[in-house]
Amino acid sequence: MIDNKMSQNVEILLVEDNPGDIRLIVEVLKEGKIHNNLSVVEDGEEALAYLRREGSYRDAIVPDIILLDLNLPKINGTEVLAEIKKDPLLKYIPVIILTTSEAEQDILRAYDLHANCYINKPVNLEQFLTVVRSIENFWLTIVKLPRR
């Protein structure tokens, strides 16, 4: 049995603009085995402000992991990923791309920018819930995350 629970909460930043997807992810993570604090921002501009602790986010806690959609308003997810990975203070945060895009160029671009994994959001509700639970089981239970 693997027991890799962290002594502190896992800080998760969800960057997602779809209210339905936000609701589902929040519910699954709330039911989860790992204590987590989930912060949600709904566009790329807000995500970068959060990560850089600017404006109303000056007291934000640097996340342990980021769930990032690609199709975002203002600044798209690919641009957010590029900014994260070129920042010496943020580049070690694992970024999980969670998107509806199945385009090969999006997949290649995400990995070229050092995304840690690329997951397609299923349209089917049960499959979507399974994907989010799988993310939790793997990334929050098995993977050793870098310390903040």
GROMACS .gro file of C-alpha atoms in nm:
model
  148
    1MET     CA    1   0.000   0.000   0.000
    2ILE     CA    2   0.131   0.343  -0.092
    3ASP     CA    3   0.084   0.612   0.171
    4ASN     CA    4   0.243   0.932   0.047
    5LYS     CA    5   0.010   1.175   0.222
    6MET     CA    6   0.159   1.514   0.282
    7SER     CA    7   0.158   1.648   0.635
    8GLN     CA    8   0.013   1.972   0.502
    9ASN     CA    9  -0.264   2.046   0.258
   10VAL     CA   10  -0.190   2.025  -0.110
   11GLU     CA   11  -0.245   2.362  -0.275
   12ILE     CA   12  -0.413   2.328  -0.615
   13LEU     CA   13  -0.473   2.605  -0.865
   14LEU     CA   14  -0.749   2.533  -1.116
   15VAL     CA   15  -0.743   2.758  -1.422
   16GLU     CA   16  -1.078   2.694  -1.590
   17ASP     CA   17  -1.351   2.912  -1.741
   18ASN     CA   18  -1.629   2.654  -1.771
   19PRO     CA   19  -1.856   2.679  -1.461
   20GLY     CA   20  -1.982   2.321  -1.504
   21ASP     CA   21  -1.630   2.177  -1.516
   22ILE     CA   22  -1.529   2.389  -1.217
   23ARG     CA   23  -1.824   2.257  -1.018
   24LEU     CA   24  -1.743   1.893  -1.101
   25ILE     CA   25  -1.373   1.926  -1.022
   26VAL     CA   26  -1.447   2.102  -0.693
   27GLU     CA   27  -1.690   1.825  -0.591
   28VAL     CA   28  -1.454   1.540  -0.679
   29LEU     CA   29  -1.160   1.697  -0.498
   30LYS     CA   30  -1.378   1.777  -0.196
   31GLU     CA   31  -1.468   1.406  -0.169
   32GLY     CA   32  -1.105   1.301  -0.215
   33LYS     CA   33  -0.866   1.127   0.016
   34ILE     CA   34  -0.608   1.405   0.017
   35HIS     CA   35  -0.662   1.729   0.206
   36ASN     CA   36  -0.637   2.007  -0.047
   37ASN     CA   37  -0.702   2.375  -0.084
   38LEU     CA   38  -0.840   2.449  -0.428
   39SER     CA   39  -0.816   2.799  -0.570
   40VAL     CA   40  -0.999   2.874  -0.895
   41VAL     CA   41  -0.929   3.144  -1.151
   42GLU     CA   42  -1.127   3.176  -1.472
   43ASP     CA   43  -0.890   3.329  -1.727
   44GLY     CA   44  -0.523   3.337  -1.815
   45GLU     CA   45  -0.467   3.694  -1.702
   46GLU     CA   46  -0.607   3.611  -1.358
   47ALA     CA   47  -0.394   3.294  -1.343
   48LEU     CA   48  -0.073   3.489  -1.398
   49ALA     CA   49  -0.174   3.754  -1.143
   50TYR     CA   50  -0.244   3.475  -0.892
   51LEU     CA   51   0.087   3.300  -0.956
   52ARG     CA   52   0.283   3.626  -0.943
   53ARG     CA   53   0.089   3.730  -0.631
   54GLU     CA   54  -0.019   4.059  -0.785
   55GLY     CA   55  -0.311   4.285  -0.693
   56SER     CA   56  -0.584   4.107  -0.499
   57TYR     CA   57  -0.371   3.789  -0.502
   58ARG     CA   58  -0.078   3.929  -0.303
   59ASP     CA   59  -0.153   3.681  -0.021
   60ALA     CA   60  -0.205   3.382  -0.250
   61ILE     CA   61  -0.021   3.064  -0.161
   62VAL     CA   62   0.200   2.928  -0.436
   63PRO     CA   63   0.028   2.610  -0.559
   64ASP     CA   64   0.180   2.263  -0.543
   65ILE     CA   65   0.010   2.172  -0.870
   66ILE     CA   66  -0.179   2.351  -1.148
   67LEU     CA   67  -0.474   2.218  -1.351
   68LEU     CA   68  -0.477   2.431  -1.666
   69ASP     CA   69  -0.731   2.452  -1.946
   70LEU     CA   70  -0.597   2.570  -2.283
   71ASN     CA   71  -0.908   2.748  -2.408
   72LEU     CA   72  -0.916   3.050  -2.180
   73PRO     CA   73  -1.027   3.410  -2.224
   74LYS     CA   74  -0.781   3.702  -2.221
   75ILE     CA   75  -0.459   3.496  -2.220
   76ASN     CA   76  -0.486   3.138  -2.346
   77GLY     CA   77  -0.357   2.837  -2.156
   78THR     CA   78  -0.057   2.786  -2.384
   79GLU     CA   79   0.063   3.139  -2.309
   80VAL     CA   80   0.006   3.086  -1.936
   81LEU     CA   81   0.207   2.762  -1.950
   82ALA     CA   82   0.492   2.939  -2.133
   83GLU     CA   83   0.501   3.212  -1.865
   84ILE     CA   84   0.500   2.958  -1.582
   85LYS     CA   85   0.779   2.749  -1.727
   86LYS     CA   86   1.009   3.044  -1.800
   87ASP     CA   87   0.971   3.186  -1.448
   88PRO     CA   88   1.248   3.056  -1.217
   89LEU     CA   89   1.014   3.069  -0.915
   90LEU     CA   90   0.724   2.887  -1.084
   91LYS     CA   91   0.879   2.649  -1.336
   92TYR     CA   92   0.896   2.352  -1.098
   93ILE     CA   93   0.522   2.351  -1.028
   94PRO     CA   94   0.371   2.055  -1.213
   95VAL     CA   95   0.120   2.170  -1.473
   96ILE     CA   96  -0.150   1.931  -1.586
   97ILE     CA   97  -0.322   2.035  -1.905
   98LEU     CA   98  -0.691   1.945  -1.877
   99THR     CA   99  -0.865   2.048  -2.197
  100THR     CA  100  -1.114   1.951  -2.464
  101SER     CA  101  -0.858   2.003  -2.741
  102GLU     CA  102  -0.740   1.686  -2.910
  103ALA     CA  103  -0.541   1.876  -3.172
  104GLU     CA  104  -0.196   1.727  -3.224
  105GLN     CA  105  -0.038   2.074  -3.247
  106ASP     CA  106  -0.183   2.163  -2.904
  107ILE     CA  107  -0.045   1.842  -2.752
  108LEU     CA  108   0.300   1.894  -2.906
  109ARG     CA  109   0.308   2.262  -2.808
  110ALA     CA  110   0.210   2.182  -2.447
  111TYR     CA  111   0.488   1.925  -2.411
  112ASP     CA  112   0.733   2.155  -2.591
  113LEU     CA  113   0.655   2.410  -2.318
  114HIS     CA  114   0.719   2.143  -2.052
  115ALA     CA  115   0.365   2.056  -1.946
  116ASN     CA  116   0.382   1.761  -1.708
  117CYS     CA  117   0.093   1.583  -1.873
  118TYR     CA  118  -0.187   1.642  -2.120
  119ILE     CA  119  -0.535   1.506  -2.051
  120ASN     CA  120  -0.846   1.539  -2.265
  121LYS     CA  121  -1.166   1.626  -2.081
  122PRO     CA  122  -1.422   1.360  -2.163
  123VAL     CA  123  -1.768   1.481  -2.264
  124ASN     CA  124  -1.936   1.196  -2.075
  125LEU     CA  125  -2.001   1.286  -1.708
  126GLU     CA  126  -1.889   0.953  -1.559
  127GLN     CA  127  -1.571   0.953  -1.767
  128PHE     CA  128  -1.501   1.313  -1.662
  129LEU     CA  129  -1.536   1.220  -1.295
  130THR     CA  130  -1.309   0.918  -1.348
  131VAL     CA  131  -1.043   1.140  -1.508
  132VAL     CA  132  -1.048   1.388  -1.218
  133ARG     CA  133  -1.030   1.105  -0.964
  134SER     CA  134  -0.738   0.956  -1.156
  135ILE     CA  135  -0.556   1.290  -1.146
  136GLU     CA  136  -0.609   1.303  -0.772
  137ASN     CA  137  -0.502   0.941  -0.720
  138PHE     CA  138  -0.184   0.978  -0.924
  139TRP     CA  139  -0.070   1.338  -0.874
  140LEU     CA  140  -0.176   1.381  -0.511
  141THR     CA  141  -0.109   1.031  -0.379
  142ILE     CA  142   0.175   0.868  -0.574
  143VAL     CA  143   0.380   1.156  -0.720
  144LYS     CA  144   0.631   1.334  -0.499
  145LEU     CA  145   0.563   1.704  -0.554
  146PRO     CA  146   0.834   1.968  -0.512
  147ARG     CA  147   0.816   2.164  -0.188
  148ARG     CA  148   0.691   2.521  -0.202
   0.00000   0.00000   0.00000
